[in-house]
mmCIF file of C-alpha atoms and ligand atoms in Angstrom:
data_model
loop_
_atom_site.group_PDB
_atom_site.id
_atom_site.type_symbol
_atom_site.label_atom_id
_atom_site.label_comp_id
_atom_site.label_asym_id
_atom_site.label_seq_id
_atom_site.Cartn_x
_atom_site.Cartn_y
_atom_site.Cartn_z
ATOM 1 C CA MET A 26 128.633 151.032 60.517
ATOM 2 C CA LEU A 27 126.905 148.611 57.725
ATOM 3 C CA LYS A 28 129.601 145.765 58.728
ATOM 4 C CA HIS A 29 129.190 146.561 62.216
ATOM 5 C CA HIS A 30 125.600 145.927 61.732
ATOM 6 C CA PHE A 31 126.570 142.651 60.121
ATOM 7 C CA HIS A 32 128.194 141.324 62.526
ATOM 8 C CA ILE A 33 125.418 141.847 65.288
ATOM 9 C CA VAL A 34 123.207 140.127 62.919
ATOM 10 C CA THR A 35 125.712 137.241 62.864
ATOM 11 C CA VAL A 36 126.495 137.092 66.391
ATOM 12 C CA ILE A 37 122.321 136.969 66.954
ATOM 13 C CA LEU A 38 121.967 134.287 64.390
ATOM 14 C CA PHE A 39 124.843 132.315 65.947
ATOM 15 C CA PHE A 40 123.238 132.286 69.452
ATOM 16 C CA SER A 41 119.872 131.479 68.324
ATOM 17 C CA SER A 42 120.841 128.713 66.294
ATOM 18 C CA PHE A 43 122.868 127.648 69.472
ATOM 19 C CA ILE A 44 119.655 128.179 71.384
ATOM 20 C CA ALA A 45 117.784 126.021 69.061
ATOM 21 C CA THR A 46 119.852 123.017 69.101
ATOM 22 C CA ALA A 47 120.800 123.027 72.773
ATOM 23 C CA GLN A 48 117.495 123.868 74.420
ATOM 24 C CA GLN A 49 114.414 122.920 72.657
ATOM 25 C CA VAL A 50 114.496 119.145 73.187
ATOM 26 C CA LYS A 51 111.461 118.491 74.882
ATOM 27 C CA GLU A 52 110.418 114.812 75.489
ATOM 28 C CA PRO A 53 106.826 114.641 76.120
ATOM 29 C CA LYS A 54 105.822 114.957 79.988
ATOM 30 C CA ASP A 55 104.003 112.380 82.094
ATOM 31 C CA THR A 56 105.514 109.288 80.748
ATOM 32 C CA PRO A 57 104.787 105.952 82.069
ATOM 33 C CA VAL A 58 106.939 105.454 85.594
ATOM 34 C CA GLU A 59 107.820 101.869 84.440
ATOM 35 C CA TRP A 60 109.564 103.883 81.476
ATOM 36 C CA SER A 61 111.994 105.094 83.932
ATOM 37 C CA LYS A 62 112.258 102.464 86.598
ATOM 38 C CA PRO A 63 115.454 100.390 86.884
ATOM 39 C CA TYR A 64 115.606 96.786 85.874
ATOM 40 C CA PRO A 65 118.401 94.433 86.875
ATOM 41 C CA PRO A 66 120.331 93.642 83.968
ATOM 42 C CA PHE A 67 120.500 90.019 82.717
ATOM 43 C CA ARG A 68 121.850 87.411 80.242
ATOM 44 C CA ILE A 69 118.988 86.469 77.943
ATOM 45 C CA ALA A 70 120.719 84.010 75.760
ATOM 46 C CA GLY A 71 124.526 83.336 74.763
ATOM 47 C CA ASN A 72 126.030 86.706 73.927
ATOM 48 C CA LEU A 73 122.838 88.746 74.262
ATOM 49 C CA TYR A 74 121.717 90.582 77.163
ATOM 50 C CA TYR A 75 119.005 92.932 78.483
ATOM 51 C CA ILE A 76 120.322 96.301 80.102
ATOM 52 C CA GLY A 77 117.020 98.462 79.485
ATOM 53 C CA THR A 78 114.664 99.976 82.172
ATOM 54 C CA ASP A 79 111.729 98.332 83.390
ATOM 55 C CA ASP A 80 109.800 99.000 80.130
ATOM 56 C CA LEU A 81 112.101 100.439 77.588
ATOM 57 C CA ALA A 82 113.946 97.561 76.526
ATOM 58 C CA CYS A 83 117.641 98.010 75.495
ATOM 59 C CA TYR A 84 119.579 95.165 74.395
ATOM 60 C CA LEU A 85 123.452 94.438 74.418
ATOM 61 C CA ILE A 86 125.240 91.955 72.075
ATOM 62 C CA VAL A 87 128.767 91.060 73.236
ATOM 63 C CA THR A 88 131.417 90.160 70.532
ATOM 64 C CA PRO A 89 135.084 90.387 70.717
ATOM 65 C CA LYS A 90 135.301 93.313 68.683
ATOM 66 C CA GLY A 91 133.318 95.078 70.665
ATOM 67 C CA ASN A 92 129.611 95.835 71.250
ATOM 68 C CA ILE A 93 126.306 96.415 69.578
ATOM 69 C CA LEU A 94 123.638 98.412 71.422
ATOM 70 C CA ILE A 95 120.017 98.392 70.422
ATOM 71 C CA ASN A 96 117.906 100.979 71.770
ATOM 72 C CA THR A 97 118.584 103.555 74.542
ATOM 73 C CA GLY A 98 115.382 104.519 76.142
ATOM 74 C CA LEU A 99 114.817 108.085 77.383
ATOM 75 C CA ALA A 100 117.606 110.670 77.913
ATOM 76 C CA ALA A 101 117.509 110.126 81.460
ATOM 77 C CA SER A 102 118.005 106.391 80.664
ATOM 78 C CA LEU A 103 121.618 106.655 80.301
ATOM 79 C CA PRO A 104 122.902 106.189 83.865
ATOM 80 C CA LEU A 105 120.726 103.348 83.986
ATOM 81 C CA ILE A 106 122.361 101.762 81.219
ATOM 82 C CA LYS A 107 125.696 102.560 81.953
ATOM 83 C CA ALA A 108 125.053 101.278 85.810
ATOM 84 C CA ASN A 109 123.534 97.991 84.189
ATOM 85 C CA LEU A 110 126.614 97.375 81.817
ATOM 86 C CA LYS A 111 128.827 97.858 84.915
ATOM 87 C CA THR A 112 126.937 95.181 86.869
ATOM 88 C CA LEU A 113 127.341 92.928 84.007
ATOM 89 C CA GLY A 114 130.998 93.701 83.763
ATOM 90 C CA PHE A 115 131.224 95.281 80.205
ATOM 91 C CA LYS A 116 132.610 98.829 79.177
ATOM 92 C CA PHE A 117 130.639 101.457 77.908
ATOM 93 C CA ASN A 118 133.520 102.359 75.740
ATOM 94 C CA ASP A 119 133.126 99.000 73.914
ATOM 95 C CA ILE A 120 129.833 99.976 72.323
ATOM 96 C CA ARG A 121 130.745 99.937 68.293
ATOM 97 C CA ILE A 122 127.426 100.292 66.642
ATOM 98 C CA LEU A 123 124.180 101.590 67.950
ATOM 99 C CA LEU A 124 120.764 100.190 66.210
ATOM 100 C CA THR A 125 117.358 101.441 66.819
ATOM 101 C CA THR A 126 113.970 99.606 66.540
ATOM 102 C CA GLN A 127 112.208 102.832 65.874
ATOM 103 C CA ALA A 128 113.068 106.319 65.640
ATOM 104 C CA HIS A 129 110.641 107.474 68.918
ATOM 105 C CA TYR A 130 112.053 109.547 71.991
ATOM 106 C CA ASP A 131 111.606 106.447 74.220
ATOM 107 C CA HIS A 132 114.159 104.651 72.086
ATOM 108 C CA MET A 133 116.329 107.243 71.021
ATOM 109 C CA GLY A 134 116.325 109.269 74.123
ATOM 110 C CA ALA A 135 120.462 108.988 74.705
ATOM 111 C CA MET A 136 121.635 108.134 71.296
ATOM 112 C CA SER A 137 123.114 111.216 70.343
ATOM 113 C CA GLU A 138 124.920 111.208 73.720
ATOM 114 C CA ILE A 139 126.199 107.676 73.555
ATOM 115 C CA LYS A 140 127.324 108.064 69.708
ATOM 116 C CA LYS A 141 129.362 111.267 71.147
ATOM 117 C CA ALA A 142 130.840 109.491 74.068
ATOM 118 C CA THR A 143 131.703 106.326 72.208
ATOM 119 C CA GLY A 144 132.290 107.157 68.827
ATOM 120 C CA ALA A 145 130.151 104.220 67.801
ATOM 121 C CA LYS A 146 128.548 104.069 64.384
ATOM 122 C CA LEU A 147 125.060 104.837 64.252
ATOM 123 C CA MET A 148 122.884 102.255 61.642
ATOM 124 C CA VAL A 149 119.533 103.559 61.070
ATOM 125 C CA ASN A 150 116.558 102.325 58.607
ATOM 126 C CA GLU A 151 116.642 104.641 55.425
ATOM 127 C CA LYS A 152 113.209 105.697 56.268
ATOM 128 C CA ASP A 153 113.726 106.911 59.634
ATOM 129 C CA ALA A 154 116.965 108.606 59.515
ATOM 130 C CA ALA A 155 115.546 111.975 58.500
ATOM 131 C CA VAL A 156 113.765 111.582 61.967
ATOM 132 C CA ALA A 157 116.380 110.896 63.944
ATOM 133 C CA ALA A 158 118.304 113.622 62.191
ATOM 134 C CA ASP A 159 115.561 116.005 63.347
ATOM 135 C CA GLY A 160 114.967 114.824 66.666
ATOM 136 C CA GLY A 161 111.339 113.533 66.189
ATOM 137 C CA SER A 162 110.232 116.890 64.746
ATOM 138 C CA SER A 163 109.235 115.504 61.516
ATOM 139 C CA ASP A 164 107.838 112.245 62.954
ATOM 140 C CA TYR A 165 104.165 111.871 61.389
ATOM 141 C CA ALA A 166 102.430 111.098 64.533
ATOM 142 C CA LEU A 167 104.560 112.446 67.517
ATOM 143 C CA GLY A 168 106.163 115.602 65.340
ATOM 144 C CA GLY A 169 105.219 119.022 65.055
ATOM 145 C CA HIS A 170 106.357 120.240 68.632
ATOM 146 C CA GLY A 171 110.005 120.782 67.832
ATOM 147 C CA PRO A 172 112.671 117.755 68.946
ATOM 148 C CA THR A 173 111.747 115.335 71.548
ATOM 149 C CA PHE A 174 115.200 113.849 71.620
ATOM 150 C CA GLU A 175 118.968 114.995 70.968
ATOM 151 C CA PRO A 176 118.858 115.269 66.934
ATOM 152 C CA VAL A 177 121.432 112.432 65.975
ATOM 153 C CA LYS A 178 123.048 112.060 62.353
ATOM 154 C CA THR A 179 123.281 108.438 60.888
ATOM 155 C CA ASP A 180 126.393 107.013 59.666
ATOM 156 C CA ARG A 181 124.904 104.104 57.640
ATOM 157 C CA LEU A 182 121.560 103.752 56.200
ATOM 158 C CA LEU A 183 119.765 100.514 56.257
ATOM 159 C CA HIS A 184 117.725 98.782 53.863
ATOM 160 C CA ASN A 185 115.344 95.813 54.356
ATOM 161 C CA GLY A 186 117.361 92.685 54.813
ATOM 162 C CA ASP A 187 120.497 94.444 55.183
ATOM 163 C CA VAL A 188 123.302 92.454 57.470
ATOM 164 C CA ILE A 189 124.922 94.308 60.103
ATOM 165 C CA LYS A 190 128.303 92.467 61.149
ATOM 166 C CA LEU A 191 130.214 92.774 64.436
ATOM 167 C CA GLY A 192 132.936 90.055 65.098
ATOM 168 C CA ASP A 193 131.010 86.780 64.337
ATOM 169 C CA MET A 194 127.731 88.421 64.751
ATOM 170 C CA ARG A 195 125.329 88.668 61.756
ATOM 171 C CA LEU A 196 122.369 90.691 62.361
ATOM 172 C CA VAL A 197 119.638 91.097 59.804
ATOM 173 C CA MET A 198 117.321 94.141 59.849
ATOM 174 C CA LEU A 199 114.107 93.651 58.786
ATOM 175 C CA HIS A 200 111.703 96.925 57.808
ATOM 176 C CA HIS A 201 108.861 96.741 59.882
ATOM 177 C CA PRO A 202 106.954 100.165 58.840
ATOM 178 C CA GLY A 203 103.958 101.605 60.377
ATOM 179 C CA HIS A 204 104.867 102.532 64.156
ATOM 180 C CA THR A 205 107.415 105.054 62.205
ATOM 181 C CA LYS A 206 107.820 105.209 58.564
ATOM 182 C CA GLY A 207 111.315 103.021 59.278
ATOM 183 C CA SER A 208 110.436 100.669 62.244
ATOM 184 C CA SER A 209 112.676 97.934 62.090
ATOM 185 C CA SER A 210 113.222 94.525 63.643
ATOM 186 C CA PHE A 211 116.207 92.697 64.005
ATOM 187 C CA LEU A 212 116.904 88.715 63.439
ATOM 188 C CA PHE A 213 119.972 87.109 64.656
ATOM 189 C CA ASP A 214 121.585 83.771 65.702
ATOM 190 C CA VAL A 215 123.056 83.726 69.384
ATOM 191 C CA LYS A 216 125.187 80.463 70.240
ATOM 192 C CA ASP A 217 125.364 79.078 73.802
ATOM 193 C CA GLY A 218 127.889 76.123 73.978
ATOM 194 C CA GLY A 219 126.354 73.465 71.740
ATOM 195 C CA ARG A 220 123.110 75.301 71.000
ATOM 196 C CA LYS A 221 121.951 78.159 68.444
ATOM 197 C CA TYR A 222 118.941 80.410 69.034
ATOM 198 C CA LYS A 223 117.563 82.506 66.513
ATOM 199 C CA VAL A 224 116.668 85.657 68.198
ATOM 200 C CA LEU A 225 113.938 87.840 66.767
ATOM 201 C CA ILE A 226 114.000 91.740 68.634
ATOM 202 C CA ALA A 227 110.456 92.705 67.103
ATOM 203 C CA ASN A 228 109.412 96.053 66.863
ATOM 204 C CA MET A 229 105.431 95.501 67.361
ATOM 205 C CA PRO A 230 103.555 97.420 64.760
ATOM 206 C CA THR A 231 101.075 99.004 67.505
ATOM 207 C CA ILE A 232 99.397 102.131 66.298
ATOM 208 C CA VAL A 233 100.343 105.817 67.529
ATOM 209 C CA THR A 234 98.006 108.143 65.763
ATOM 210 C CA ASP A 235 94.492 108.979 66.865
ATOM 211 C CA LYS A 236 93.757 110.269 63.324
ATOM 212 C CA LYS A 237 92.174 108.153 60.687
ATOM 213 C CA PHE A 238 94.817 106.639 58.243
ATOM 214 C CA SER A 239 93.384 108.356 55.708
ATOM 215 C CA GLU A 240 93.779 111.755 57.156
ATOM 216 C CA VAL A 241 97.587 111.213 58.114
ATOM 217 C CA HIS A 242 98.533 113.057 54.836
ATOM 218 C CA THR A 243 102.313 113.361 55.635
ATOM 219 C CA TYR A 244 102.403 109.241 55.395
ATOM 220 C CA PRO A 245 99.837 108.326 52.614
ATOM 221 C CA ASP A 246 101.076 104.697 52.537
ATOM 222 C CA ILE A 247 100.668 104.238 56.179
ATOM 223 C CA ALA A 248 97.655 101.726 55.915
ATOM 224 C CA ARG A 249 99.297 99.761 53.483
ATOM 225 C CA ASP A 250 102.996 99.665 55.256
ATOM 226 C CA TYR A 251 101.160 98.200 58.338
ATOM 227 C CA ALA A 252 99.504 95.786 56.440
ATOM 228 C CA TYR A 253 102.727 94.742 54.817
ATOM 229 C CA THR A 254 104.401 94.601 58.140
ATOM 230 C CA ILE A 255 101.621 92.523 59.806
ATOM 231 C CA SER A 256 101.935 89.825 57.030
ATOM 232 C CA ALA A 257 105.809 89.812 56.812
ATOM 233 C CA MET A 258 105.814 89.346 60.555
ATOM 234 C CA LYS A 259 103.634 86.612 60.451
ATOM 235 C CA LYS A 260 105.803 84.679 58.263
ATOM 236 C CA LEU A 261 108.794 84.905 60.341
ATOM 237 C CA THR A 262 110.359 82.129 62.329
ATOM 238 C CA PHE A 263 112.755 82.228 65.436
ATOM 239 C CA ASP A 264 113.203 80.775 68.584
ATOM 240 C CA ILE A 265 113.507 83.621 71.072
ATOM 241 C CA TRP A 266 111.101 86.717 70.890
ATOM 242 C CA LEU A 267 111.822 90.034 72.516
ATOM 243 C CA ALA A 268 110.687 93.668 71.402
ATOM 244 C CA SER A 269 110.794 97.295 71.871
ATOM 245 C CA HIS A 270 109.262 97.436 74.985
ATOM 246 C CA SER A 271 109.245 94.676 77.837
ATOM 247 C CA SER A 272 105.566 94.837 78.300
ATOM 248 C CA GLN A 273 105.030 93.620 74.628
ATOM 249 C CA PHE A 274 106.613 90.261 74.972
ATOM 250 C CA GLY A 275 105.740 89.626 78.736
ATOM 251 C CA LEU A 276 109.438 90.159 80.428
ATOM 252 C CA HIS A 277 108.094 90.099 83.714
ATOM 253 C CA SER A 278 106.285 87.092 83.539
ATOM 254 C CA LYS A 279 109.611 85.557 81.916
ATOM 255 C CA ASN A 280 112.258 86.610 84.224
ATOM 256 C CA LYS A 281 112.077 87.445 87.607
ATOM 257 C CA PRO A 282 115.218 89.790 88.759
ATOM 258 C CA GLY A 283 117.891 87.289 90.223
ATOM 259 C CA SER A 284 116.248 84.232 88.407
ATOM 260 C CA PRO A 285 119.160 81.851 86.922
ATOM 261 C CA TYR A 286 120.174 81.958 83.376
ATOM 262 C CA ASN A 287 117.097 80.529 81.126
ATOM 263 C CA PRO A 288 117.203 81.341 77.247
ATOM 264 C CA ALA A 289 114.041 78.760 77.224
ATOM 265 C CA ALA A 290 111.857 81.211 79.219
ATOM 266 C CA PHE A 291 111.753 83.647 76.227
ATOM 267 C CA ILE A 292 110.998 81.048 73.441
ATOM 268 C CA ASP A 293 107.096 82.012 73.059
ATOM 269 C CA LYS A 294 105.738 81.606 69.381
ATOM 270 C CA THR A 295 102.216 81.211 70.970
ATOM 271 C CA GLY A 296 102.843 84.477 72.849
ATOM 272 C CA TYR A 297 103.785 86.172 69.420
ATOM 273 C CA ASP A 298 101.185 84.942 67.077
ATOM 274 C CA LYS A 299 98.863 85.978 69.864
ATOM 275 C CA ALA A 300 100.018 89.691 69.867
ATOM 276 C CA MET A 301 100.277 89.781 66.208
ATOM 277 C CA ASN A 302 96.697 88.451 65.922
ATOM 278 C CA ASP A 303 95.589 91.180 68.269
ATOM 279 C CA LEU A 304 97.192 93.997 66.143
ATOM 280 C CA GLU A 305 95.955 92.512 63.313
ATOM 281 C CA ASP A 306 92.638 93.048 64.852
ATOM 282 C CA GLN A 307 93.417 96.552 65.979
ATOM 283 C CA LEU A 308 94.454 97.485 62.540
ATOM 284 C CA SER A 309 91.537 95.954 60.701
ATOM 285 C CA LYS A 310 89.148 98.137 63.198
ATOM 286 C CA LYS A 311 91.322 101.338 62.146
ATOM 287 C CA ASP A 312 89.460 103.581 59.581
HETATM 288 ZN ZN1 ZN B 4 107.036 104.353 69.693
#
């Protein structure tokens, strides 16, 4: 009888844990329409391509040893990403490395599914890995309501300055905390014939929380981290500037769907400097 009773408890526990992992992922409602709108994929420079949605930037770096995907958009962005890969003539199953600029649902939505389907290795900033593993539940600003994206395990923890290698590509991960504890930018060279471009995929340090920084008790270093990130980012040098959201670097003014290949359109240090100064200004006004 007792044994029988234990069995029932085990069964109940099994099913409740199954339901907890399988059913509780809830993206916040009413996301901007631009996040889900398709956008024609295009070649940015050399072996670097834009395959995201209208506003959620996803980047593909193509190498003879397989490809690197940076960011996935929402869970529902996956069919758009797949369609974009097909349009460009690349294979979904050639994705070998998965990266993210930040562990929020609008960049991590399809990460778990892509990892499972392709067997790619997920590399995440050590400070964002816990949030990735609990699907955003423990995020200091957006957390507290269960997972907002499918939890996903990190295969390699990245630290500031770590290099991600695939084929002849070398990407440097830059720790730019604040927006999330482990927000990351990526700096790398792409070659285009005789020309080389230094590319920065920047995680712009926008403010997420409505709380005063001094009241964010689960992230006591938040003000210091944002200040560090702004000062570190203002010192960066690069040719091409991209970001986590296309609106942040003005994609729509730089690329019209169907426009010819033009890496020079993304050379915009002036726009970057202005964006950094605006963010610095917003941070200076934050309590
Ligand atoms: Zn975010």
